[in-house]
Coordinates of C-alpha atoms and ligand atoms in Angstrom, one line a residue:
Chain Z
M529 CA -17.0 -28.7 2.0
R530 CA -19.6 -26.2 0.9
T531 CA -18.7 -23.0 -0.9
W532 CA -19.1 -19.5 0.5
K533 CA -19.4 -17.2 -2.5
F534 CA -18.3 -13.5 -2.5
G535 CA -18.1 -10.8 -5.2
D536 CA -15.3 -8.7 -6.6
N537 CA -12.9 -6.5 -4.5
I538 CA -13.5 -8.2 -1.2
D539 CA -11.1 -6.2 0.9
T540 CA -9.2 -7.1 4.1
D541 CA -11.4 -4.8 6.2
A542 CA -14.4 -6.9 5.0
I543 CA -12.5 -10.1 6.0
V544 CA -11.5 -8.8 9.4
P545 CA -12.6 -5.3 10.6
G546 CA -9.9 -2.9 11.9
R547 CA -11.1 -3.1 15.5
Y548 CA -10.0 -6.7 15.9
L549 CA -6.4 -6.2 14.9
T550 CA -5.0 -6.6 18.4
I551 CA -6.0 -10.2 18.2
Y552 CA -3.6 -12.8 16.6
D553 CA -5.3 -16.0 17.6
P554 CA -6.7 -17.6 14.4
A555 CA -9.7 -19.1 16.2
T556 CA -10.8 -15.8 17.8
L557 CA -10.2 -14.0 14.5
A558 CA -12.3 -16.6 12.8
S559 CA -15.2 -15.6 15.1
H560 CA -15.1 -12.1 13.5
A561 CA -14.5 -13.2 9.9
F562 CA -16.7 -11.2 7.4
E563 CA -18.4 -9.4 10.3
G564 CA -20.6 -6.8 8.9
T565 CA -20.2 -8.2 5.4
R566 CA -21.7 -11.7 5.8
D567 CA -22.6 -12.2 9.4
E568 CA -23.8 -15.8 9.2
Y569 CA -20.4 -16.9 7.9
A570 CA -18.6 -17.0 11.3
K571 CA -21.5 -18.9 12.9
Q572 CA -22.0 -21.5 10.2
V573 CA -18.6 -22.1 8.6
K574 CA -17.3 -25.6 8.9
E575 CA -13.8 -27.2 8.7
G576 CA -12.9 -27.7 5.1
D577 CA -15.4 -25.1 3.6
I578 CA -14.2 -23.2 0.6
I579 CA -14.2 -19.5 -0.2
V580 CA -15.2 -18.6 -3.8
A581 CA -14.8 -15.1 -5.0
G582 CA -14.5 -12.8 -8.0
R583 CA -11.7 -10.4 -8.9
N584 CA -9.1 -8.8 -6.6
F585 CA -9.9 -10.9 -3.5
G586 CA -8.1 -9.6 -0.4
C587 CA -7.3 -6.1 -1.6
G588 CA -6.3 -3.5 0.8
S589 CA -4.2 -3.9 4.0
S590 CA -1.2 -6.2 4.5
R591 CA -2.8 -7.5 7.7
E592 CA -2.2 -11.2 8.0
H593 CA -5.2 -11.3 10.3
A594 CA -7.3 -11.7 7.1
P595 CA -5.9 -15.1 5.9
L596 CA -5.4 -16.1 9.6
A597 CA -9.2 -15.6 10.2
L598 CA -10.0 -17.8 7.3
S599 CA -7.5 -20.5 8.2
G600 CA -8.8 -20.3 11.8
A601 CA -12.2 -21.2 10.5
G602 CA -10.8 -24.3 8.9
V603 CA -10.7 -23.0 5.3
R604 CA -7.9 -24.5 3.2
F605 CA -8.7 -23.2 -0.2
I606 CA -9.7 -19.9 -1.6
I607 CA -10.8 -19.9 -5.2
A608 CA -11.1 -16.6 -7.0
R609 CA -10.8 -15.0 -10.4
S610 CA -7.9 -13.0 -9.1
F611 CA -6.2 -12.0 -5.9
A612 CA -4.6 -8.9 -4.5
R613 CA -0.9 -9.3 -4.3
I614 CA -0.1 -9.0 -0.6
F615 CA -3.1 -11.2 0.4
Y616 CA -1.9 -13.9 -2.1
R617 CA 1.5 -14.1 -0.5
N618 CA 0.1 -13.9 3.0
A619 CA -2.4 -16.7 2.3
I620 CA 0.5 -19.0 1.2
S621 CA 2.6 -17.9 4.2
V622 CA -0.1 -19.1 6.6
G623 CA -0.8 -22.3 4.8
L624 CA -3.9 -21.4 2.8
L625 CA -4.0 -22.1 -0.9
P626 CA -5.2 -19.4 -3.1
L627 CA -6.3 -20.8 -6.5
V628 CA -6.9 -18.6 -9.5
C629 CA -9.9 -19.8 -11.4
P630 CA -11.0 -17.7 -14.4
D631 CA -14.6 -19.0 -14.1
A632 CA -15.0 -18.7 -10.4
D633 CA -18.0 -16.5 -11.0
K634 CA -19.9 -19.5 -12.3
I635 CA -19.5 -21.6 -9.2
P636 CA -22.7 -21.3 -7.1
D637 CA -22.9 -20.4 -3.4
G638 CA -23.5 -23.2 -1.0
S639 CA -22.5 -25.9 -3.4
E640 CA -20.3 -28.9 -2.7
L641 CA -16.9 -28.5 -4.2
V642 CA -13.9 -30.8 -4.6
V643 CA -10.4 -29.5 -5.5
Q644 CA -8.4 -31.7 -7.8
M645 CA -5.1 -29.9 -7.4
N646 CA -2.9 -32.2 -9.5
E647 CA -5.5 -32.4 -12.3
G648 CA -5.8 -28.6 -12.4
Y649 CA -9.5 -28.2 -11.8
V650 CA -12.2 -28.1 -9.2
V651 CA -15.5 -29.9 -9.5
S652 CA -18.8 -28.3 -8.3
G653 CA -22.3 -29.4 -9.3
G654 CA -21.0 -31.9 -11.7
K655 CA -19.0 -29.3 -13.6
R656 CA -15.3 -28.8 -13.9
Y657 CA -13.6 -25.5 -13.6
A658 CA -10.0 -25.1 -14.5
I659 CA -7.5 -23.6 -12.0
E660 CA -4.1 -22.1 -12.6
P661 CA -1.0 -23.7 -11.1
V662 CA 0.7 -21.9 -8.2
P663 CA 3.9 -20.2 -9.5
G664 CA 7.0 -22.4 -9.2
F665 CA 8.9 -20.6 -6.4
L666 CA 5.8 -20.4 -4.2
Q667 CA 5.1 -24.1 -4.8
E668 CA 8.2 -24.9 -2.7
I669 CA 6.7 -22.9 0.2
V670 CA 3.4 -24.6 -0.2
N671 CA 5.1 -28.0 -0.2
A672 CA 7.0 -27.1 2.9
G673 CA 3.6 -26.3 4.6
G674 CA 4.0 -22.5 4.8
L675 CA 6.8 -20.0 5.0
V676 CA 7.6 -20.7 8.7
E677 CA 8.4 -24.3 7.9
Y678 CA 10.3 -23.4 4.8
A679 CA 12.4 -20.8 6.7
R680 CA 13.1 -23.2 9.6
R681 CA 14.9 -25.5 7.3
L682 CA 17.1 -22.7 5.9
E683 CA 20.4 -21.9 7.5
E684 CA 21.0 -18.9 5.3
V685 CA 19.7 -17.5 2.0
K686 CA 21.7 -17.0 -1.1
T687 CA 20.7 -13.5 -2.3
C688 CA 20.4 -12.5 -5.8
T689 CA 19.6 -16.0 -7.0
G690 CA 16.4 -16.7 -8.6
S691 CA 14.5 -18.1 -11.5
R692 CA 11.9 -17.1 -14.0
S693 CA 8.4 -17.4 -12.5
Chain K
M1281 CA -24.0 35.1 -3.9
G1282 CA -23.6 34.2 -7.5
K1283 CA -21.4 31.2 -7.6
S1284 CA -19.8 30.5 -10.9
R1285 CA -19.7 26.8 -11.3
T1286 CA -16.6 25.6 -13.1
I1287 CA -17.4 23.1 -15.8
A1288 CA -15.6 19.9 -14.8
K1289 CA -13.9 18.6 -17.8
D1290 CA -12.8 15.1 -17.6
L1291 CA -9.2 14.1 -17.3
T1292 CA -7.5 13.1 -20.5
V1293 CA -6.1 9.7 -20.2
K1294 CA -4.8 8.3 -23.4
R1295 CA -3.9 4.7 -23.5
L1296 CA -0.8 4.5 -25.7
G1297 CA -0.4 0.8 -25.5
K1298 CA 2.9 -1.0 -25.2
I1299 CA 5.9 1.1 -25.5
S1300 CA 7.2 -1.3 -28.1
E1301 CA 4.4 -0.1 -30.3
I1302 CA 5.4 3.5 -29.9
F1303 CA 9.2 3.0 -30.3
P1304 CA 9.5 -0.2 -32.3
V1305 CA 12.3 -2.1 -30.7
R1306 CA 14.7 -3.8 -33.0
A1307 CA 15.8 -7.4 -32.5
E1308 CA 15.5 -8.7 -29.0
C1309 CA 19.2 -9.2 -28.7
T1310 CA 20.2 -5.6 -29.3
M1311 CA 22.6 -4.9 -26.4
K1312 CA 22.6 -1.4 -25.1
F1313 CA 24.8 0.3 -22.6
S1314 CA 22.3 1.5 -20.1
R1315 CA 23.1 5.0 -19.0
N1316 CA 22.5 4.4 -15.4
A1317 CA 23.3 0.9 -14.5
A1318 CA 27.0 1.2 -14.1
I1319 CA 27.0 4.5 -12.2
S1320 CA 27.4 4.9 -8.5
P1321 CA 27.8 1.6 -6.9
Q1322 CA 27.8 3.1 -3.4
N1323 CA 25.1 2.4 -1.0
T1324 CA 24.6 5.9 0.3
R1325 CA 23.9 5.0 3.9
T1326 CA 26.1 2.0 4.6
G1327 CA 28.9 3.1 2.3
K1328 CA 29.1 -0.5 1.1
T1329 CA 30.0 -0.9 -2.5
H1330 CA 27.7 -3.0 -4.6
T1331 CA 29.0 -5.0 -7.5
L1332 CA 29.1 -3.0 -10.7
V1333 CA 26.3 -3.8 -13.1
K1334 CA 27.3 -5.0 -16.5
P1335 CA 25.7 -3.3 -19.5
I1336 CA 22.1 -4.4 -20.0
M1337 CA 19.3 -4.0 -22.4
A1338 CA 17.0 -1.1 -22.1
A1339 CA 15.5 -1.4 -18.6
T1340 CA 12.8 0.2 -16.5
L1341 CA 13.6 2.1 -13.3
V1342 CA 12.5 -0.9 -11.2
E1343 CA 14.5 -3.4 -13.2
K1344 CA 17.5 -1.2 -12.7
I1345 CA 17.0 -1.1 -9.0
F1346 CA 17.0 -4.9 -8.8
S1347 CA 19.9 -5.2 -11.2
R1348 CA 21.9 -2.7 -9.2
R1349 CA 21.4 -4.4 -5.9
C1350 CA 22.0 -7.9 -7.4
G1351 CA 25.0 -7.0 -9.5
H1352 CA 23.6 -8.6 -12.7
P1353 CA 20.8 -7.7 -15.1
V1354 CA 17.4 -8.6 -13.7
R1355 CA 14.3 -8.4 -15.8
A1356 CA 10.6 -8.1 -15.0
G1357 CA 9.0 -11.4 -14.4
E1358 CA 12.1 -12.9 -12.7
V1359 CA 11.7 -14.1 -9.2
I1360 CA 14.7 -13.2 -7.1
M1361 CA 15.9 -13.5 -3.5
A1362 CA 16.9 -9.8 -3.1
P1363 CA 18.7 -8.1 -0.2
V1364 CA 16.6 -5.7 1.8
D1365 CA 18.0 -2.2 2.7
A1366 CA 15.4 -1.3 5.3
A1367 CA 12.4 -3.0 7.0
M1368 CA 9.6 -1.3 8.9
I1369 CA 7.2 -2.8 11.4
H1370 CA 4.5 -1.1 13.5
D1371 CA 2.2 -1.9 16.4
I1372 CA -0.4 -3.9 14.4
T1373 CA 1.8 -6.1 12.2
G1374 CA 4.9 -6.1 14.4
P1375 CA 3.9 -8.6 17.1
L1376 CA 3.0 -11.3 14.6
A1377 CA 6.2 -10.6 12.6
V1378 CA 8.2 -11.1 15.7
Q1379 CA 6.3 -14.3 16.6
K1380 CA 7.0 -15.6 13.1
F1381 CA 10.6 -14.6 13.3
R1382 CA 10.9 -16.7 16.5
E1383 CA 8.9 -19.7 15.0
M1384 CA 11.4 -19.6 12.1
G1385 CA 14.2 -20.2 14.6
G1386 CA 15.3 -16.5 14.6
K1387 CA 17.6 -15.5 17.4
K1388 CA 19.2 -12.3 16.1
V1389 CA 17.7 -10.0 13.5
F1390 CA 19.7 -9.6 10.3
D1391 CA 20.8 -6.0 11.1
P1392 CA 19.2 -3.9 13.9
G1393 CA 20.3 -0.7 12.2
K1394 CA 18.1 -1.5 9.2
I1395 CA 14.9 -2.0 11.1
V1396 CA 12.5 0.8 11.8
L1397 CA 10.1 0.1 14.6
L1398 CA 7.4 2.4 15.8
F1399 CA 3.7 2.5 17.0
D1400 CA 1.2 4.6 15.1
H1401 CA -2.1 2.7 14.6
Q1402 CA -3.4 2.4 18.1
I1403 CA -1.7 5.1 20.1
P1404 CA -1.7 6.1 22.9
A1405 CA -2.8 2.5 23.6
D1406 CA -6.5 2.5 23.3
S1407 CA -7.2 -0.9 24.8
L1408 CA -5.4 -3.4 27.0
P1409 CA -4.5 -5.7 24.2
A1410 CA -3.0 -2.7 22.3
A1411 CA -1.0 -1.8 25.5
E1412 CA 0.3 -5.4 25.8
N1413 CA 1.3 -5.5 22.1
H1414 CA 3.3 -2.3 22.7
V1415 CA 5.1 -3.8 25.7
F1416 CA 5.9 -6.9 23.7
L1417 CA 7.5 -4.9 20.9
R1418 CA 9.4 -2.6 23.4
K1419 CA 11.0 -5.7 24.9
F1420 CA 11.8 -7.1 21.5
A1421 CA 13.5 -3.8 20.6
I1422 CA 15.6 -3.9 23.7
E1423 CA 16.5 -7.5 23.3
Q1424 CA 17.5 -7.0 19.6
Q1425 CA 19.0 -3.5 20.1
I1426 CA 16.7 -2.0 17.6
E1427 CA 15.9 1.7 17.9
N1428 CA 12.3 2.0 19.0
L1429 CA 10.6 5.3 18.0
D1430 CA 7.6 4.1 20.1
I1431 CA 4.5 6.4 20.0
K1432 CA 6.5 9.6 19.6
E1433 CA 7.2 10.2 16.0
G1434 CA 4.0 9.7 14.0
I1435 CA 2.7 7.6 11.1
C1436 CA 5.2 4.9 10.0
H1437 CA 5.5 5.9 6.3
Q1438 CA 5.9 9.6 7.0
V1439 CA 8.6 8.8 9.6
V1440 CA 10.5 6.5 7.3
M1441 CA 10.6 9.2 4.7
E1442 CA 11.5 12.2 6.9
R1443 CA 14.2 10.3 8.7
G1444 CA 15.9 9.5 5.4
R1445 CA 15.5 5.8 5.9
T1446 CA 14.8 5.3 2.2
A1447 CA 16.9 6.4 -0.8
P1448 CA 17.0 6.0 -4.6
G1449 CA 17.9 2.6 -5.7
E1450 CA 17.2 0.8 -2.4
I1451 CA 14.9 -2.1 -1.8
I1452 CA 12.7 -1.6 1.2
V1453 CA 9.9 -3.6 2.8
G1454 CA 7.3 -2.7 5.4
A1455 CA 4.7 -4.7 7.1
D1456 CA 2.0 -2.3 5.9
S1457 CA 0.5 -2.0 2.5
H1458 CA 1.2 1.7 2.0
T1459 CA 4.9 1.0 2.2
C1460 CA 4.6 1.5 -1.6
M1461 CA 4.9 5.2 -0.7
Y1462 CA 8.7 5.3 -0.5
G1463 CA 8.9 5.1 -4.2
A1464 CA 8.5 8.8 -3.9
A1465 CA 12.2 8.8 -2.9
G1466 CA 13.1 6.6 -5.9
A1467 CA 13.3 3.3 -3.9
F1468 CA 11.6 0.0 -4.7
S1469 CA 9.5 -0.4 -1.6
T1470 CA 6.6 -2.6 -1.0
G1471 CA 4.2 -3.8 1.7
I1472 CA 4.4 -7.4 2.9
G1473 CA 2.7 -9.5 5.5
S1474 CA 3.9 -10.4 9.0
T1475 CA 5.2 -13.9 8.1
D1476 CA 7.2 -12.5 5.1
M1477 CA 8.5 -9.9 7.6
G1478 CA 9.5 -12.6 10.0
F1479 CA 11.6 -14.0 7.1
V1480 CA 13.1 -10.6 6.4
L1481 CA 14.0 -10.1 10.1
K1482 CA 15.8 -13.3 10.1
F1483 CA 17.5 -13.3 6.7
G1484 CA 17.6 -9.7 5.5
A1485 CA 16.3 -10.8 2.2
L1486 CA 13.0 -11.8 0.5
Y1487 CA 11.8 -13.4 -2.7
F1488 CA 10.4 -10.8 -5.1
R1489 CA 8.9 -11.2 -8.4
V1490 CA 10.4 -8.2 -10.3
P1491 CA 7.3 -6.3 -11.5
E1492 CA 6.4 -5.0 -14.9
T1493 CA 5.9 -1.2 -15.0
I1494 CA 2.9 0.8 -16.0
R1495 CA 4.3 4.2 -16.9
L1496 CA 2.2 7.4 -16.4
D1497 CA 3.4 10.5 -18.3
I1498 CA 1.9 13.4 -16.5
T1499 CA 1.9 16.9 -18.1
G1500 CA 0.3 20.3 -17.6
N1501 CA -0.2 22.6 -14.7
F1502 CA -2.7 22.0 -12.0
P1503 CA -5.7 24.4 -11.9
T1504 CA -6.3 26.3 -8.7
R1505 CA -7.2 24.1 -5.7
V1506 CA -6.6 21.0 -7.7
G1507 CA -3.5 18.9 -6.8
A1508 CA -1.8 15.6 -6.3
K1509 CA -4.7 13.9 -4.5
D1510 CA -7.1 14.8 -7.3
L1511 CA -4.6 13.4 -9.7
I1512 CA -4.1 10.1 -8.0
L1513 CA -7.9 9.7 -7.4
A1514 CA -8.4 10.3 -11.1
I1515 CA -5.8 7.7 -11.9
A1516 CA -7.4 5.2 -9.6
G1517 CA -10.7 5.9 -11.3
K1518 CA -9.3 5.2 -14.7
I1519 CA -7.0 2.2 -13.9
G1520 CA -9.3 0.5 -11.4
A1521 CA -8.8 -1.1 -8.0
D1522 CA -6.9 -4.0 -9.6
G1523 CA -5.6 -2.4 -12.7
A1524 CA -2.0 -2.4 -11.6
T1525 CA -1.9 -5.7 -9.6
Y1526 CA 1.6 -7.1 -9.4
Q1527 CA 3.0 -4.2 -11.3
A1528 CA 4.9 -1.0 -10.6
L1529 CA 3.3 2.4 -11.3
E1530 CA 5.9 4.9 -12.5
F1531 CA 4.9 8.5 -12.3
A1532 CA 6.9 10.6 -14.7
G1533 CA 6.6 13.7 -16.9
E1534 CA 7.0 17.4 -16.4
T1535 CA 4.2 17.7 -13.8
M1536 CA 5.9 15.2 -11.6
Q1537 CA 9.2 16.9 -11.9
K1538 CA 7.6 20.1 -10.7
M1539 CA 5.8 18.4 -7.9
D1540 CA 7.2 18.7 -4.4
M1541 CA 8.0 15.6 -2.2
P1542 CA 4.7 15.7 -0.3
G1543 CA 2.7 15.6 -3.5
R1544 CA 4.8 12.7 -4.8
M1545 CA 4.2 10.9 -1.6
T1546 CA 0.5 11.3 -1.9
C1547 CA 0.6 9.8 -5.4
C1548 CA 2.9 6.9 -4.5
N1549 CA 1.0 6.2 -1.3
M1550 CA -2.1 5.3 -3.2
A1551 CA -0.4 3.0 -5.8
V1552 CA -1.5 0.0 -3.8
E1553 CA -5.2 1.0 -4.2
M1554 CA -4.7 -0.1 -7.8
G1555 CA -3.0 -3.3 -6.7
A1556 CA 0.5 -2.0 -7.5
K1557 CA 3.6 -3.2 -5.7
V1558 CA 5.1 0.2 -5.7
G1559 CA 4.4 3.8 -6.8
I1560 CA 7.7 5.3 -8.0
V1561 CA 9.0 8.6 -9.2
P1562 CA 12.3 8.8 -11.0
P1563 CA 14.7 10.5 -8.6
D1564 CA 15.6 14.1 -9.5
T1565 CA 17.0 17.2 -7.9
V1566 CA 13.8 17.4 -5.7
T1567 CA 14.4 13.9 -4.4
W1568 CA 18.1 14.3 -3.8
E1569 CA 17.7 17.7 -2.0
Y1570 CA 15.0 16.1 0.2
L1571 CA 17.4 13.2 1.1
K1572 CA 20.5 15.4 1.6
A1573 CA 18.7 17.2 4.4
R1574 CA 18.0 13.8 6.0
R1575 CA 21.0 11.5 5.5
K1576 CA 24.7 12.0 5.6
G1577 CA 27.0 11.4 2.6
V1578 CA 24.4 11.4 -0.1
T1579 CA 25.8 11.3 -3.6
P1580 CA 23.2 11.8 -6.3
F1581 CA 23.3 9.5 -9.3
P1582 CA 21.0 9.2 -12.3
L1583 CA 18.3 6.5 -12.1
E1584 CA 15.4 6.4 -14.6
S1585 CA 13.7 4.1 -17.0
D1586 CA 15.4 3.9 -20.4
R1587 CA 13.5 5.6 -23.2
D1588 CA 13.0 2.3 -24.9
A1589 CA 12.4 0.2 -21.9
T1590 CA 9.4 -2.2 -22.1
F1591 CA 6.4 -1.0 -20.2
S1592 CA 3.3 -3.2 -19.7
A1593 CA 1.2 -0.1 -20.5
R1594 CA 1.7 3.6 -20.9
H1595 CA -0.8 6.4 -20.2
Q1596 CA -0.6 10.1 -20.8
I1597 CA -2.4 12.4 -18.4
D1598 CA -2.9 16.1 -18.8
V1599 CA -3.7 17.7 -15.4
S1600 CA -4.6 21.2 -16.8
T1601 CA -8.2 20.3 -17.1
L1602 CA -8.5 18.2 -14.0
S1603 CA -11.2 19.1 -11.5
P1604 CA -11.4 18.1 -7.8
K1605 CA -12.2 14.4 -7.4
V1606 CA -14.0 12.4 -4.8
A1607 CA -13.9 8.6 -4.4
T1608 CA -17.4 7.5 -3.4
P1609 CA -18.3 4.5 -1.1
H1610 CA -17.2 1.8 -1.0
N1611 CA -14.4 1.5 -3.6
V1612 CA -11.4 3.7 -4.1
D1613 CA -11.9 3.5 -7.9
Q1614 CA -15.5 4.8 -7.8
V1615 CA -14.2 8.3 -8.5
V1616 CA -16.3 11.3 -9.6
D1617 CA -15.9 15.0 -10.1
V1618 CA -16.7 16.8 -6.8
G1619 CA -19.7 18.4 -8.6
K1620 CA -21.4 15.1 -9.0
V1621 CA -21.7 14.6 -5.2
A1622 CA -21.7 18.2 -4.1
G1623 CA -24.4 18.7 -1.5
T1624 CA -24.0 15.3 0.1
H1625 CA -24.5 15.6 3.9
I1626 CA -21.4 14.8 6.0
D1627 CA -21.1 14.0 9.7
Q1628 CA -17.3 13.9 10.1
V1629 CA -14.3 15.3 8.2
F1630 CA -10.9 13.8 8.7
I1631 CA -7.8 15.7 7.5
G1632 CA -4.7 13.5 8.1
S1633 CA -3.2 10.1 7.3
C1634 CA -0.1 9.0 5.5
T1635 CA -1.7 10.2 2.3
N1636 CA -2.5 13.7 3.3
G1637 CA -1.3 14.6 6.8
R1638 CA 1.8 16.6 5.9
Y1639 CA 2.3 20.3 6.6
E1640 CA 1.6 21.1 3.0
D1641 CA -1.8 19.3 3.2
L1642 CA -2.7 21.1 6.4
A1643 CA -1.7 24.4 4.8
E1644 CA -3.8 23.6 1.8
A1645 CA -6.8 23.0 4.0
A1646 CA -6.0 26.1 6.1
E1647 CA -5.8 28.3 3.0
V1648 CA -9.4 27.3 2.1
L1649 CA -10.6 27.8 5.7
G1650 CA -9.2 31.3 6.2
N1651 CA -10.4 32.8 9.4
R1652 CA -13.9 31.2 9.2
K1653 CA -15.5 28.6 11.4
F1654 CA -16.3 25.0 10.4
H1655 CA -20.0 24.2 10.1
D1656 CA -21.7 23.5 13.4
D1657 CA -23.0 20.0 12.5
V1658 CA -19.6 18.6 11.3
R1659 CA -17.0 17.0 13.5
V1660 CA -13.6 18.0 12.1
L1661 CA -10.6 15.9 13.1
V1662 CA -7.1 17.1 12.1
I1663 CA -4.2 14.8 12.7
P1664 CA -0.7 15.7 11.4
A1665 CA 1.2 12.8 10.0
S1666 CA 4.2 13.2 12.2
R1667 CA 5.6 15.2 15.1
A1668 CA 7.8 17.1 12.7
E1669 CA 4.9 18.1 10.5
Y1670 CA 2.8 18.9 13.6
L1671 CA 5.6 21.3 14.8
K1672 CA 5.8 23.0 11.4
A1673 CA 2.0 23.5 11.3
L1674 CA 2.1 24.7 14.9
R1675 CA 4.8 27.3 14.2
A1676 CA 3.0 28.5 11.1
G1677 CA -0.1 29.2 13.1
I1678 CA -2.1 26.6 11.2
I1679 CA -3.0 24.5 14.2
E1680 CA -4.4 27.5 16.0
Q1681 CA -6.4 28.3 12.9
F1682 CA -8.0 24.8 13.0
V1683 CA -8.7 24.9 16.7
A1684 CA -10.3 28.3 16.5
A1685 CA -12.4 27.1 13.6
G1686 CA -13.8 24.3 15.8
A1687 CA -11.6 21.3 14.8
L1688 CA -10.2 18.7 17.1
V1689 CA -6.5 18.4 16.6
E1690 CA -5.0 15.1 17.7
S1691 CA -1.4 14.0 18.1
P1692 CA 0.3 12.3 15.1
C1693 CA -1.1 8.8 14.5
C1694 CA -3.4 6.9 12.1
G1695 CA -6.5 8.1 13.9
P1696 CA -9.8 7.1 12.3
C1697 CA -8.1 6.1 9.0
M1698 CA -8.4 2.4 9.7
G1699 CA -11.3 2.4 12.2
G1700 CA -9.2 0.8 15.0
A1701 CA -8.6 3.6 17.5
F1702 CA -10.9 6.6 17.7
G1703 CA -13.2 8.7 15.6
L1704 CA -15.3 5.7 14.6
L1705 CA -18.5 6.2 12.6
A1706 CA -22.0 5.0 13.7
P1707 CA -24.3 3.2 11.3
G1708 CA -25.6 5.6 8.7
E1709 CA -22.9 8.2 9.3
V1710 CA -20.9 9.8 6.5
S1711 CA -17.2 10.7 6.7
L1712 CA -15.2 12.8 4.2
S1713 CA -11.6 11.8 4.5
T1714 CA -8.2 12.8 3.1
S1715 CA -7.0 9.2 3.7
N1716 CA -6.6 6.5 1.1
R1717 CA -9.4 3.8 1.6
N1718 CA -13.1 4.0 1.7
F1719 CA -13.9 0.3 2.1
K1720 CA -17.1 -0.7 3.8
G1721 CA -16.6 -0.4 7.5
R1722 CA -13.1 1.0 7.2
Q1723 CA -13.8 3.8 9.6
G1724 CA -16.3 2.2 11.9
S1725 CA -19.7 0.6 11.3
S1726 CA -20.2 -1.5 8.2
E1727 CA -23.2 0.6 7.6
S1728 CA -21.3 3.9 7.5
F1729 CA -20.0 5.7 4.4
V1730 CA -16.5 7.1 3.6
Y1731 CA -15.8 9.5 0.8
L1732 CA -12.2 10.4 -0.1
C1733 CA -10.9 13.7 -1.3
S1734 CA -8.1 16.3 -1.1
P1735 CA -7.4 18.5 1.9
A1736 CA -8.8 21.5 0.0
T1737 CA -12.1 19.7 -0.7
A1738 CA -12.2 18.4 2.9
A1739 CA -11.9 22.0 4.3
A1740 CA -14.4 23.5 1.9
S1741 CA -16.9 20.7 2.8
A1742 CA -16.3 21.1 6.5
L1743 CA -17.2 24.8 6.1
R1744 CA -20.5 24.1 4.5
G1745 CA -21.5 20.8 6.2
E1746 CA -21.8 19.1 2.9
I1747 CA -19.5 18.0 0.1
T1748 CA -18.4 21.2 -1.6
D1749 CA -16.2 22.1 -4.6
P1750 CA -13.2 23.9 -3.0
R1751 CA -13.2 26.4 -5.8
E1752 CA -16.6 27.7 -4.7
V1753 CA -15.9 28.8 -1.1
Ligands
SF4_1155 S1 -2.7 6.5 8.1 FE1 -4.1 4.9 7.5 S2 -3.3 4.1 5.6 FE2 -1.7 5.2 6.6 S3 -0.5 3.7 7.8 FE3 -2.1 4.6 9.1 S4 -3.9 3.2 8.9 FE4 -2.5 2.8 7.2

């Protein structure tokens, strides 16, 4: 349950380099996660570890290989000051939970961290850091366990229906 | 030779703040008859008629697109399950999208005619896994009766545009982040992941959060050897790598109206580098003429943001004092005037990609090159964006010019743009590239360096073997 801390603008090429994009298996992708950016990550990451980052995490490509590599490594939560749009959706699609935390910068690397989803904060080093709730319509997908599960239950979709986020 | 160094004046970007501060909007409930909403309910390709849109309050171009497709007024911030007019998948993101489509219980795709399938990232197959992925997608295309353009046509985004698969007012998705480029044709188009694409393949629709719009009013004439790429790099430098996250970037103003489609595509292509969902240019005569040559039965209709629409921000940009720009490693928003990095040693120059691989880009580079030779110590890779653009350049003698100058001209594909196929950089090497991303490791080793620039700057630099102001050669 340790944190792996990263800075701002961590792009999808940093998460999985372009030369591994013919791979789709999460476990194999995980063995290349952050290759060239933080080489010890793939070797030392443990089930349940948490990524903590600054602004614009996951910017760049639409490659789902990036969130898959993280979920393949057993990561369930990514806590960042902000996320790039496509990565955010992709993370939810593959069952990762991206949590926006305005004070993510203050969470130290290598610290123990506990996520209190329902209470709306995370705890690290005895300190609480507020997290923002996942927008309503995405919550349904999260609750279903990802977009595949959500879509399996749908016979058809009613287009042009919606709600305010 | 006495070189006159042009003084690089910085781009004028004035932040005007919210439009409501400029044109104070009266009471919220003021109903307006939007000029565009009720016009032309025809889907130009399918001929299907959409429901007429009721009068709505002043709206942005993007709000109008969603309203038009949904038959009722839709505002920024709303989340809506919207129908999709076209979907694009390629060799990298396609296999996973197909797998997800199947996992979702998908048997038949929503509409084979609305799916564009092609291979461009790793072609011709550069490894066994790549070859296997191609075979997998070929089988899927046959099974689902989807037209497969395979490795023949070029880079996905260029091909979608030139085959008229995108038109004003449509909603388009692609399993590639630079899908935001088709806004150059007045469509709302955005990049999505493979699982989202699986959903689209099954249902022909997707949840969208209708984005707010940042409006850019661009005026003035470009100085010599300064163009669309310099403009978009300058904008990225000002707005920042996440300055437009979740929003639409609307490029308007007299300069955009005068700009040709290739220039508009260059601008819209890089919208995602600021986090934007789409880069969009209000469709005008240039757009409709481009489309008429590519799709049957096109009927132009007006589609633009209302004057008093609400924008999340508005910037005014004058290009008449713009100088050539370079994005320095490793962020697209680390943008400087070319003069600041002039003299930087380069090992490889790449002229191509969905940002700058069109005929006009190659011609711009060729004009700078003339009948000279590229510098001996630089590897120059030229890759046209599509077969059609390649042929145009070939017929114009431009390809011969490049080959004679010492360049390697490759068949249309992504090439070294994403560091997957060929043209990779070794540790310590430096590339100057007309593509759109300079992330660490993007074109090879994580210890290599990528600078981004215009085709003119790329050609000038390839001549000298170091980053060079194109106005100086
Ligand atoms: S040319 Fe580069 S940016 Fe464009 S689609 Fe190919 S890899 Fe992506």
